[in-house]
Coordinates of C-alpha atoms in Angstrom, one line a residue:
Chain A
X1 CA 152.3 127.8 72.9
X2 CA 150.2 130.9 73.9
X3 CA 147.5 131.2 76.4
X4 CA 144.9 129.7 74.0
X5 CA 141.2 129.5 74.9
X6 CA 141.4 126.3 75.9
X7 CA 143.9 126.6 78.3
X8 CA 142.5 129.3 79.9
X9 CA 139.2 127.4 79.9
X10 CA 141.7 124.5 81.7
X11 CA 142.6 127.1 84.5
X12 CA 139.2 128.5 84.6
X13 CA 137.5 124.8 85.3
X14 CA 140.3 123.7 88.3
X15 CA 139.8 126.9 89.7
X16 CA 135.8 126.6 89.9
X17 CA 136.6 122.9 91.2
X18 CA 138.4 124.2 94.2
X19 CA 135.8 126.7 94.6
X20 CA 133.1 123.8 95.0
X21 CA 135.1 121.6 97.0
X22 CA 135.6 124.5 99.2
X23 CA 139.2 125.0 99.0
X24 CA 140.1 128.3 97.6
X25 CA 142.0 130.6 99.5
X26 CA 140.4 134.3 100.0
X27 CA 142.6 137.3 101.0
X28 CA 141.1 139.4 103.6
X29 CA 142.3 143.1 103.2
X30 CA 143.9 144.5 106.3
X31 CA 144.1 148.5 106.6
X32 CA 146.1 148.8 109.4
X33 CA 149.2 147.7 111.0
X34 CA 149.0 143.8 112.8
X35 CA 148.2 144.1 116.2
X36 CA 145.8 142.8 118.4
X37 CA 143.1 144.7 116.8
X38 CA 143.3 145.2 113.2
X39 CA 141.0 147.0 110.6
X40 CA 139.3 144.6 107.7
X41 CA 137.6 144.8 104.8
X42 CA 136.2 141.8 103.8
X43 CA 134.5 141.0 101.4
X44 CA 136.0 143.5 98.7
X45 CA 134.0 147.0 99.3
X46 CA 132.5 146.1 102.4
X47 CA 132.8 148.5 105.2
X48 CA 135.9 148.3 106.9
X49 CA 135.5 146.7 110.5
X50 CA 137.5 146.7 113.5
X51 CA 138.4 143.0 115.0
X52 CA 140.4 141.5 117.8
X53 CA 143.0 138.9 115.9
X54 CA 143.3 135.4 117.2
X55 CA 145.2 134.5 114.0
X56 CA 148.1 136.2 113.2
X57 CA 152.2 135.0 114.2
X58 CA 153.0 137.9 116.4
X59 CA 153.4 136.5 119.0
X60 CA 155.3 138.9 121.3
X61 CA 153.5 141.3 119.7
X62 CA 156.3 143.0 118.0
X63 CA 155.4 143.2 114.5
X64 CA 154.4 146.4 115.0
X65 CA 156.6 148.0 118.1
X66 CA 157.6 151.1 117.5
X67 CA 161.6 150.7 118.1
X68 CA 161.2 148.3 115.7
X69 CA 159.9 150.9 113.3
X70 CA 162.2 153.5 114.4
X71 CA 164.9 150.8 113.6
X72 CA 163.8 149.4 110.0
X73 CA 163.9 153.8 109.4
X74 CA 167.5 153.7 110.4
X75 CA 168.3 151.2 108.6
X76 CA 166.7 152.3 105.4
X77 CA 168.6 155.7 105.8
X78 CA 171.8 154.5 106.7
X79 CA 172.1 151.4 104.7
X80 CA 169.7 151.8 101.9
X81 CA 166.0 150.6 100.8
X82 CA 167.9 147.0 98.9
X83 CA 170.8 145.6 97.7
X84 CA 170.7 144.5 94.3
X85 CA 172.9 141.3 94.8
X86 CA 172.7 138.2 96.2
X87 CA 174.6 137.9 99.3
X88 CA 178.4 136.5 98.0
X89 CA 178.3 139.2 95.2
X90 CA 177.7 142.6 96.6
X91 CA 174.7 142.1 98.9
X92 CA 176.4 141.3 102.2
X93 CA 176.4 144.4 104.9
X94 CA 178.1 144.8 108.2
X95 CA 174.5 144.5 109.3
X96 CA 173.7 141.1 108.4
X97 CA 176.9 139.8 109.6
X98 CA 175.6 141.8 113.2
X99 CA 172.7 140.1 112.9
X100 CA 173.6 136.6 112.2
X101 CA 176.6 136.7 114.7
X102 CA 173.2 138.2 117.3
X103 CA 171.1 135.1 116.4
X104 CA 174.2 132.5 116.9
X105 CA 174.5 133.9 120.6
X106 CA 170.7 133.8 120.9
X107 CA 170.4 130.5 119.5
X108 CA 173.0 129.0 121.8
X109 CA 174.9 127.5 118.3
X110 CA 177.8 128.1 116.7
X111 CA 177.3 130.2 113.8
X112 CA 174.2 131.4 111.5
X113 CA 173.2 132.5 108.1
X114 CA 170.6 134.6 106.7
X115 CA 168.2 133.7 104.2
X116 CA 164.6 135.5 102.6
X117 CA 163.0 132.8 104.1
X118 CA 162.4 130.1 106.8
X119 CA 161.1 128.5 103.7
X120 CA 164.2 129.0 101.7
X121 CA 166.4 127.9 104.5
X122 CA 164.3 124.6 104.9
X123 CA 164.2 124.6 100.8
X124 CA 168.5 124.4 100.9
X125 CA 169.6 123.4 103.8
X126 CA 169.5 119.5 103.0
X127 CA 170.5 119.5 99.7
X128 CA 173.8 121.4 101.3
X129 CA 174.8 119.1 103.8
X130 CA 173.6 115.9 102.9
X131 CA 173.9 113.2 100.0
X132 CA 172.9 110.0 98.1
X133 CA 174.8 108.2 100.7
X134 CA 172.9 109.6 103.8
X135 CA 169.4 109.6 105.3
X136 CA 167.0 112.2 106.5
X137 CA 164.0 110.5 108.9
X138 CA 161.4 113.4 109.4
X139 CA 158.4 113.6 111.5
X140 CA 155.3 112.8 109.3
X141 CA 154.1 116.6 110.3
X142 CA 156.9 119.0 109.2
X143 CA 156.6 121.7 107.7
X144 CA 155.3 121.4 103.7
X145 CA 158.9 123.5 103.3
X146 CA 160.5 121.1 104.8
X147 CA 158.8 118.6 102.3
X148 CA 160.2 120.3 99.6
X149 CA 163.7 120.5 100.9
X150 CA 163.7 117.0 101.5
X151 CA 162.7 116.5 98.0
X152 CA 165.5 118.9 96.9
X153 CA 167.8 116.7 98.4
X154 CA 169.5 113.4 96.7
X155 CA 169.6 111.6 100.3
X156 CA 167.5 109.1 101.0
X157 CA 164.3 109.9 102.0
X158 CA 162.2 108.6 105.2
X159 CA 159.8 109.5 108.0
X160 CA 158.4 108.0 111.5
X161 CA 154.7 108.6 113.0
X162 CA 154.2 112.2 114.5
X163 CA 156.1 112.0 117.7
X164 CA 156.5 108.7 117.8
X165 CA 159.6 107.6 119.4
X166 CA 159.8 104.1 119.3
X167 CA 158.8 104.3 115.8
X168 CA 161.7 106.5 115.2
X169 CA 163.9 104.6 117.1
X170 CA 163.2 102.0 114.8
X171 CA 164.0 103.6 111.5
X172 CA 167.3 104.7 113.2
X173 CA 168.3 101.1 113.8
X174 CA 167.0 100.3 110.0
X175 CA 169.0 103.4 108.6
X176 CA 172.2 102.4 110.3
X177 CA 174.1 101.2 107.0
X178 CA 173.6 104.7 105.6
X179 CA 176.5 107.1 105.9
X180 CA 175.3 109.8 108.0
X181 CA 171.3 110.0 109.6
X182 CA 169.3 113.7 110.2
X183 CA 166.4 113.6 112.1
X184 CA 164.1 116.6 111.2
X185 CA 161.5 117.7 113.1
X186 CA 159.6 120.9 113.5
X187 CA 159.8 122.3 117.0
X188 CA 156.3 123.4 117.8
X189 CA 153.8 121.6 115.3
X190 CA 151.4 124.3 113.2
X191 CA 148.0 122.9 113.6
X192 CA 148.5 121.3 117.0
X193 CA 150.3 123.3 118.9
X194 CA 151.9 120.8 120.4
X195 CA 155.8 120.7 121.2
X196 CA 158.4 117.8 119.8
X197 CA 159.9 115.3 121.9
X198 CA 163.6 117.3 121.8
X199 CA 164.9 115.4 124.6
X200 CA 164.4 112.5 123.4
X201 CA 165.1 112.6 119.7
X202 CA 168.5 113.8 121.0
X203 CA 169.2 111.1 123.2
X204 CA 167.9 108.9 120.5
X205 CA 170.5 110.8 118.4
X206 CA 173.1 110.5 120.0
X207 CA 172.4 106.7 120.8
X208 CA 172.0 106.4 116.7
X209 CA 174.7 108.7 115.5
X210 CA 172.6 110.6 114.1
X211 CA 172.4 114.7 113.3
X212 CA 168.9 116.9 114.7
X213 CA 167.3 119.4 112.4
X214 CA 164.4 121.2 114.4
X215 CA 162.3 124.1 112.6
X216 CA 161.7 126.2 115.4
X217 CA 160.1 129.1 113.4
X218 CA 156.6 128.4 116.2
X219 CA 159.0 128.8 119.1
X220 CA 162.2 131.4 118.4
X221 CA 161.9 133.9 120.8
X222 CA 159.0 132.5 123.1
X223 CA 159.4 129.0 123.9
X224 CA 161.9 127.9 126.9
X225 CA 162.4 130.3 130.0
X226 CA 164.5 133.0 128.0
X227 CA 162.8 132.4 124.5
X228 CA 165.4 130.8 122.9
X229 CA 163.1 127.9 121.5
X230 CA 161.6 124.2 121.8
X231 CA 165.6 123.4 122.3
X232 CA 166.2 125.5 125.6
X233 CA 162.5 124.4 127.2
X234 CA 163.5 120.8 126.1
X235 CA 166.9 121.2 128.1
X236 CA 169.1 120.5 124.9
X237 CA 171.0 123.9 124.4
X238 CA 173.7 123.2 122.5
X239 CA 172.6 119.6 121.5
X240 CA 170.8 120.0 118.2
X241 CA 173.0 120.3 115.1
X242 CA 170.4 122.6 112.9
X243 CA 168.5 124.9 113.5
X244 CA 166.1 126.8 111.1
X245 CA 163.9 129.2 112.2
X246 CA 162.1 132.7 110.9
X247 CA 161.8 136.5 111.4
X248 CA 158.4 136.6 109.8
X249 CA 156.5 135.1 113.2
X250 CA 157.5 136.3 116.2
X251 CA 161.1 138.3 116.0
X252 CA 159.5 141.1 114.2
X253 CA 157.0 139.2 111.3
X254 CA 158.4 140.8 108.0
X255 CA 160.1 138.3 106.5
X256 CA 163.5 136.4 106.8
X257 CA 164.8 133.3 107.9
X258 CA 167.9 131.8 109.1
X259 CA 170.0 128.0 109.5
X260 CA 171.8 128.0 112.7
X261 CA 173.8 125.4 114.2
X262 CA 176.9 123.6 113.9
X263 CA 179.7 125.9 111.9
X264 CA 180.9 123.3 109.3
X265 CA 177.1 122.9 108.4
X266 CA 176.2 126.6 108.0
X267 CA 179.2 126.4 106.1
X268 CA 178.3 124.1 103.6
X269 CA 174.9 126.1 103.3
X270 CA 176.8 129.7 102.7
X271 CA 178.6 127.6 100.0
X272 CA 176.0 125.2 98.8
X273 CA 172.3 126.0 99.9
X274 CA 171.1 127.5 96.2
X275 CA 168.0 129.5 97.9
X276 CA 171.1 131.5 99.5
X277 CA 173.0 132.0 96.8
X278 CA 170.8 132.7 93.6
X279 CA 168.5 134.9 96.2
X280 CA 169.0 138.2 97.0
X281 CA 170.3 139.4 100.4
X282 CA 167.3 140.5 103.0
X283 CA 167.3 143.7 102.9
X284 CA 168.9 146.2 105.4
X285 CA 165.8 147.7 106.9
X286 CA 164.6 144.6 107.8
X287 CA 167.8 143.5 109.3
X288 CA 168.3 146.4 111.4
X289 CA 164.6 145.8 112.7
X290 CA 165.6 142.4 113.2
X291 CA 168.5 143.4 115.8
X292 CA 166.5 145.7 117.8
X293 CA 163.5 142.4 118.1
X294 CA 166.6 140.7 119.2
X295 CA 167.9 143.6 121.4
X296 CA 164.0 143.9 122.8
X297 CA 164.0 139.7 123.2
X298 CA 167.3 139.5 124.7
X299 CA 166.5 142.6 127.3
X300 CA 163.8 140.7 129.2
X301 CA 161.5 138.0 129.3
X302 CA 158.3 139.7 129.7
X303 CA 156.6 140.0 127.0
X304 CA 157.1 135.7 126.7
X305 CA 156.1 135.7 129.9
X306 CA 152.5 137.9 129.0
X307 CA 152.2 135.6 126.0
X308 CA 152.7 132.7 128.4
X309 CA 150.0 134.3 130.7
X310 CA 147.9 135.1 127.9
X311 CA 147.7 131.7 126.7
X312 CA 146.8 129.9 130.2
X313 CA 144.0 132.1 130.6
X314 CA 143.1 131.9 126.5
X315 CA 142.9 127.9 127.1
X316 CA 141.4 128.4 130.6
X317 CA 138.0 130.6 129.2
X318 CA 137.6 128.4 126.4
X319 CA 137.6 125.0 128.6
X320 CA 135.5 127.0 130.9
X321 CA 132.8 128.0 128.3
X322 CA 132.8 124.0 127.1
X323 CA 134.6 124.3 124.0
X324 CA 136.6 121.4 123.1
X325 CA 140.2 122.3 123.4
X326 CA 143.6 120.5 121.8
X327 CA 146.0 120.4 125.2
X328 CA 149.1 121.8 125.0
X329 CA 151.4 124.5 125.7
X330 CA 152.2 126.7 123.0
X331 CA 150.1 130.0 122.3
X332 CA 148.6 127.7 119.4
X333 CA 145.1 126.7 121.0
X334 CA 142.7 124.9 118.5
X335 CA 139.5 124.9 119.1
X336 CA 138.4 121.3 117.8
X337 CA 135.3 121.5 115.3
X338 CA 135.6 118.2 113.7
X339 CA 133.3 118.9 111.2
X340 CA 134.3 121.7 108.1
X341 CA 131.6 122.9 107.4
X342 CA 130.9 123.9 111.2
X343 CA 134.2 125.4 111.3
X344 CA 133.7 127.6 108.2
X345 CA 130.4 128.8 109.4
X346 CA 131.9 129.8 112.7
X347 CA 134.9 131.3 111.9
X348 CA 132.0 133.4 109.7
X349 CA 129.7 134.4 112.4
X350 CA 132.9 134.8 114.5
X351 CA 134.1 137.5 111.9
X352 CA 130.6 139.1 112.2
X353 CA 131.1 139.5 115.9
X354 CA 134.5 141.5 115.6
X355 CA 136.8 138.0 116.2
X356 CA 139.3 137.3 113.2
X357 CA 139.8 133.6 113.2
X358 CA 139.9 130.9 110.6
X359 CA 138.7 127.8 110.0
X360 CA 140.8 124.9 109.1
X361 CA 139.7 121.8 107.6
X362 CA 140.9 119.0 105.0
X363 CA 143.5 118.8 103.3
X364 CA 145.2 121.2 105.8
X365 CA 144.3 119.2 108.5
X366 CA 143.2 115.4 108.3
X367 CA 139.8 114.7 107.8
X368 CA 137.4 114.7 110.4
X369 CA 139.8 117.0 112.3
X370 CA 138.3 120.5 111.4
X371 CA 139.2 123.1 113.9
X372 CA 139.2 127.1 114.1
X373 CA 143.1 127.7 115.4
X374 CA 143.5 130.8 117.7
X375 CA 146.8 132.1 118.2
X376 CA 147.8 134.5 121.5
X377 CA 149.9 136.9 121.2
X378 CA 151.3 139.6 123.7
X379 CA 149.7 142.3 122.7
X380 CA 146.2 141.1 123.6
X381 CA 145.0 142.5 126.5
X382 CA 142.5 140.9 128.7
X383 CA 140.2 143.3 127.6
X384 CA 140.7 141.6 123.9
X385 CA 140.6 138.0 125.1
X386 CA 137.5 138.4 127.4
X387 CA 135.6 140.5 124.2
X388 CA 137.0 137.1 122.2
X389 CA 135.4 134.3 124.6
X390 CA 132.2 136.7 124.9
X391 CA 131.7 136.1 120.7
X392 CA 133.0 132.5 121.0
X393 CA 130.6 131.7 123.4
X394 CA 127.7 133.8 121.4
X395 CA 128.7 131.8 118.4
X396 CA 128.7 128.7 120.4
X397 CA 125.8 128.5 121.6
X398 CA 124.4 129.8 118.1
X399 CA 125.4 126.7 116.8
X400 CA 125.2 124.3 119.8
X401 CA 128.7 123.1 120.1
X402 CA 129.3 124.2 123.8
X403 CA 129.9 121.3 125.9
X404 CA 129.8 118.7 122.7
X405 CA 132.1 115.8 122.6
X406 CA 133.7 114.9 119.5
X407 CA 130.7 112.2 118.6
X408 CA 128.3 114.7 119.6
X409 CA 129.8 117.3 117.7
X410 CA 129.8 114.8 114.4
X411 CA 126.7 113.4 115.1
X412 CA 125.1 117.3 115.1
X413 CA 126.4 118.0 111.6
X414 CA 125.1 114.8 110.3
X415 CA 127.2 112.9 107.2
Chain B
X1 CA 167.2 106.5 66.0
X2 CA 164.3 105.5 64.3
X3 CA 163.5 101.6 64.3
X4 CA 163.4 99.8 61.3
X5 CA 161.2 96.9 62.5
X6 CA 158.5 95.7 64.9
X7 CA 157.7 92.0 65.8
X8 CA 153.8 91.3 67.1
X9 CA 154.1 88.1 68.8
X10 CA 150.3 87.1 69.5
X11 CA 148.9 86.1 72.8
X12 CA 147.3 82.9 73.1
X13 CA 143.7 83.1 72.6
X14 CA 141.5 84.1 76.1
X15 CA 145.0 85.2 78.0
X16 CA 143.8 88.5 79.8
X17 CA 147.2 89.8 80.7
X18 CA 146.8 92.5 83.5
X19 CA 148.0 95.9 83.2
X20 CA 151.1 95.0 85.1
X21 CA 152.1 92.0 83.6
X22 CA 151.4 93.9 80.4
X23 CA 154.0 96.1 81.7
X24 CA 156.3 93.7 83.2
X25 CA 156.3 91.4 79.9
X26 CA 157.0 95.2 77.3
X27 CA 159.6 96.0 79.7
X28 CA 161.1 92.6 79.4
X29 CA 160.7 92.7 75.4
X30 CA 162.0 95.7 75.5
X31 CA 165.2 94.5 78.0
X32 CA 165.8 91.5 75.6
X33 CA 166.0 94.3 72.4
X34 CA 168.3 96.9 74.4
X35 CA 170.7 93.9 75.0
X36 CA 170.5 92.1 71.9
X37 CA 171.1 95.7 70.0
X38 CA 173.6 97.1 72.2
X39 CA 174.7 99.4 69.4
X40 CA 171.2 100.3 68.8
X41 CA 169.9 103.9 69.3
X42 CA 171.5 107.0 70.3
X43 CA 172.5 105.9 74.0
X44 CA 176.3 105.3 73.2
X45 CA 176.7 108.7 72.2
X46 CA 175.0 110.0 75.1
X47 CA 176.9 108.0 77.2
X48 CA 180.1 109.1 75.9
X49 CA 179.1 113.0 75.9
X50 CA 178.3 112.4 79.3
X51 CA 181.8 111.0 80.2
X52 CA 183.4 113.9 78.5
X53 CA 181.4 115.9 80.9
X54 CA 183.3 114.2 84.1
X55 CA 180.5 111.6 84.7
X56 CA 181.0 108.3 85.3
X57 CA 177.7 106.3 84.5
X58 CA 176.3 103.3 85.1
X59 CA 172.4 101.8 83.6
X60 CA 170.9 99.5 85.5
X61 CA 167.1 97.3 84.8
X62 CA 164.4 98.2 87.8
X63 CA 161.3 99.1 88.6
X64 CA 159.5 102.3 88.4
X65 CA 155.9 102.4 90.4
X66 CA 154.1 105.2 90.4
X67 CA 151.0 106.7 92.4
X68 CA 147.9 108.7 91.5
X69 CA 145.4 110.6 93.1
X70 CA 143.2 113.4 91.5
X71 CA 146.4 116.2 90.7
X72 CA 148.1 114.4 92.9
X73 CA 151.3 112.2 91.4
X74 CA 154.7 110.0 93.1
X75 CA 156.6 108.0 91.3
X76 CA 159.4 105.9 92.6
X77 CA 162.5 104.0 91.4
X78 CA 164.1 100.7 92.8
X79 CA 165.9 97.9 91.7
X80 CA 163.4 95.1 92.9
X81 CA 159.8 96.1 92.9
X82 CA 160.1 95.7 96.3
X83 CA 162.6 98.7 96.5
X84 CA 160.3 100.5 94.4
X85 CA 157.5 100.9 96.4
X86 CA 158.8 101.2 99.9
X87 CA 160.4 104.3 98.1
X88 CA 157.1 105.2 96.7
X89 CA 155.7 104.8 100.4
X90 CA 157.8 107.3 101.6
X91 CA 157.3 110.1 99.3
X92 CA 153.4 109.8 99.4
X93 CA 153.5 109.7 103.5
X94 CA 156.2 112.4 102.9
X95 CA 153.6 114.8 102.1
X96 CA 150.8 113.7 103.5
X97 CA 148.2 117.2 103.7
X98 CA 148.4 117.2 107.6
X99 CA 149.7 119.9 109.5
X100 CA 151.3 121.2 106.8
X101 CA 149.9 124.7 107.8
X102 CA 151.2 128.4 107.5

């Protein structure tokens, strides 16, 4: 068949649907390095304009540290610019081995493996270690990667209410019969912000005979006292099985991703996880960088500790200014809209007054739950962060939101 | 294989099957001509090219039931219908829009 008229006509027409329902995705152009303050052009030929971002995963402001340049440098001149193999052929480095051996004693586990992706390691991982005979019981908000790796997978296939722990207690007790049980969970929830029930799910685990699965890729190398992630501030080092997390967020935000946990498991994914071993290895720049993030993490705690402080004062202006704020912990604050609409037109006039935010609404979120998400990182300075509430509240008042309840809010957009 | 014959067997007159007992009473038609015919169609050779392979097979009668909305599709095997929509539960609550966020 070749692209005919009509099929082009086909794309053309769902494309223009998604544009009227409001759903297609724009790039924004950034022309500079991430950092607190980044350089946009947006839309296509307009000027460029300098904005404080409250949106990007850096959060300990790495992604842009210059030992982590100097290192991705070394390691394009001493190792080479790619590999040109997967890992199990010819793509596997002394490096990588450094690296995955450096997240296993970060981690707390007992052995790692690299993939390209947090995505890919999500997209294997189940399919490697479980089967028909067994049952994975996820959270109803994973990760849509984790979706797909469920779907990959011939286990059985279930899921209990977002943090609900009676409800997943329950499916435990129903899933008994089956083989072998994996709870999967993310560690810090996307659009929330809000942290998973570790503790618990592990002591339900345990109680169950059941394995833990926890993306952490919204928690590795800021959440818990040393960084290590939702497992060390939930006080279960060493107690959950898998663990997959990514170097795209905050250890460095290029790209890469890893499973870490129990050796036999990892195992099974070096042999088994096809996203492993039909991709090709990350490449060596990136896995140098990748050490030196980890040698930076590893060497103190305060730039987690600036995020940390960066957030409490983030959450602290906003509740002061009377926007509505989802609680919670993590550098992930959302500022609750409710309404889509009102959340696209802010994040608009909130672009227009040098703050790079977005808005997120249906089917990213549930409906009626429309929010613009702000995301700390620690390389915002006060400086940025007091410029940020100034707009928010400008924008605010602009559209009448401050101080709103949720009815309020709903009731000022109208149906 | 291609069939040789067809039998129309008429509905009484003013029956308004609904679409899934239209489906339930083809699938049993069909069930009753599978068995009836075992050496019918190309199945047995199939089967046996599988085995060759290292399979070891096994068909069993259940119940597909499938979901739509807009682009949106799940579909869902069991062996009671039961079965089949529990299963078809989970994979639309699997992914479910919500949260599922960069």
């Amino acid at each position: 068949m070749t692209f005919s008229d009509v099929l082009r006509q086909r794309y053309r027409d769902e494309l223009q649907a998604l544009a009227e329902a409001g759903l297609l995705k724009q790039e924004r152009t950034i022309c500079s390095a991430q950092g607190a303050e980044i350089v946009v052009e947006f839309p296509e030929g307009a000027p460029h304009k300098h904005v404080v971002n409250l949106c990007s995963n850096n959060y300990l402001g790495l992604s842009s540290h210059p030992d982590v340049i100097d290192a991705a440098q070394q390691g394009l001149l001493n190792r080479g610019y790619g590999l040109s193999s997967v890992r199990f052929i010819c793509g596997t480095q002394d490096l990588h081995h450094d690296l995955e051996r450096r997240l296993t004693i970060f981690l707390g586990t007992e052995d790692s493996l690299l993939f390209p992706s947090c995505m890919d390691a999500n997209a294997g991982v189940f399919e490697a270690v479980m089967g028909e005979a067994d049952v994975l019981i996820a959270d109803r908000l994973v990760h849509a990667s984790i979706v797909d790796g469920m779907r990959l997978c011939k286990a059985q296939q279930d899921t209990y209410k977002h943090s609900d722990m009676a409800h997943l207690e329950e499916k435990l007790q129903f899933h008994q019969d089956k083989r072998a049980r994996l709870i999967i969970t993310d560690g810090v929830f996307s659009m929330d912000g809000d942290l998973a029930r570790l503790d618990r799910i592990v002591e339900l685990a345990q109680r169950y005979d059941a394995m833990v699965c926890v993306d952490d890729s919204h928690a590795t190398g800021f959440i818990g006292r040393t960084g290590r992630g939702t497992h060390e501030h939930c006080g279960v080092l060493g107690r959950v099985d898998l663990i997959t997390t990514t170097l795209g967020k905050a250890l460095g935000g290029a790209s890469g991703g890893c499973v870490s946990g129990r050796r036999e498991l990892v195992e099974m994914c070096r042999q088994r996880a096809r996203p492993y071993l039909f991709s090709n290895s990350v490449p060596p720049m990136i896995v140098a960088a990748a050490l030196e993030v980890l040698k930076l993490v590893q060497a103190g705690t305060e730039r987690r500790d600036k995020l940390e402080v960066n957030t409490r004062y983030w959450r602290r202006l906003l509740r002061e200014a009377g926007f509505d704020v989802k609680p919670g912990e993590s550098p992930i604050v959302p500022v609750m809209l409710y309404d889509a609409r009102l959340a696209q037109l802010m994040a608009r006039d909130l672009y227009d007054e040098g703050v790079y935010v977005v808005g997120f609404f249906f089917p990213v979120v549930p409906k009626g739950q429309a929010r613009i998400r702000t995301q700390l990182s620690a390389a915002h300075e006060r400086h940025h962060l007091d410029a940020a509430i100034e707009a928010f509240v400008k924008v605010g008042r602009k559209h009448a939101v401050l101080g709103k309840s949720r009815q309020e809010l709903l009731e000022l957009v109208g149906p | 294989m291609r069939w040789a014959m067809s039998i129309e067997v008429p509905l009484p007159e003013g029956a308004e099957p609904s679409p899934s007992e239209r489906d339930a009473l083809e699938a049993l038609l069909r069930a009753m001509v599978d068995l009836s015919h075992p050496d019918a169609g190309a199945w047995r050779a199939t089967a046996r090219r599988l085995e060759a392979d290292g399979w070891q097979l096994r068909c069993r009668l259940g119940w597909i039931a499938e979901a739509r909305r807009g682009r949106e599709s799940e579909q869902a095997v069991g062996r009671s219908r039961d079965e089949a929509f529990e299963e078809l539960l989970t994979l639309t609550e699997l992914d479910q829009p919500a949260g599922h966020s960069a």
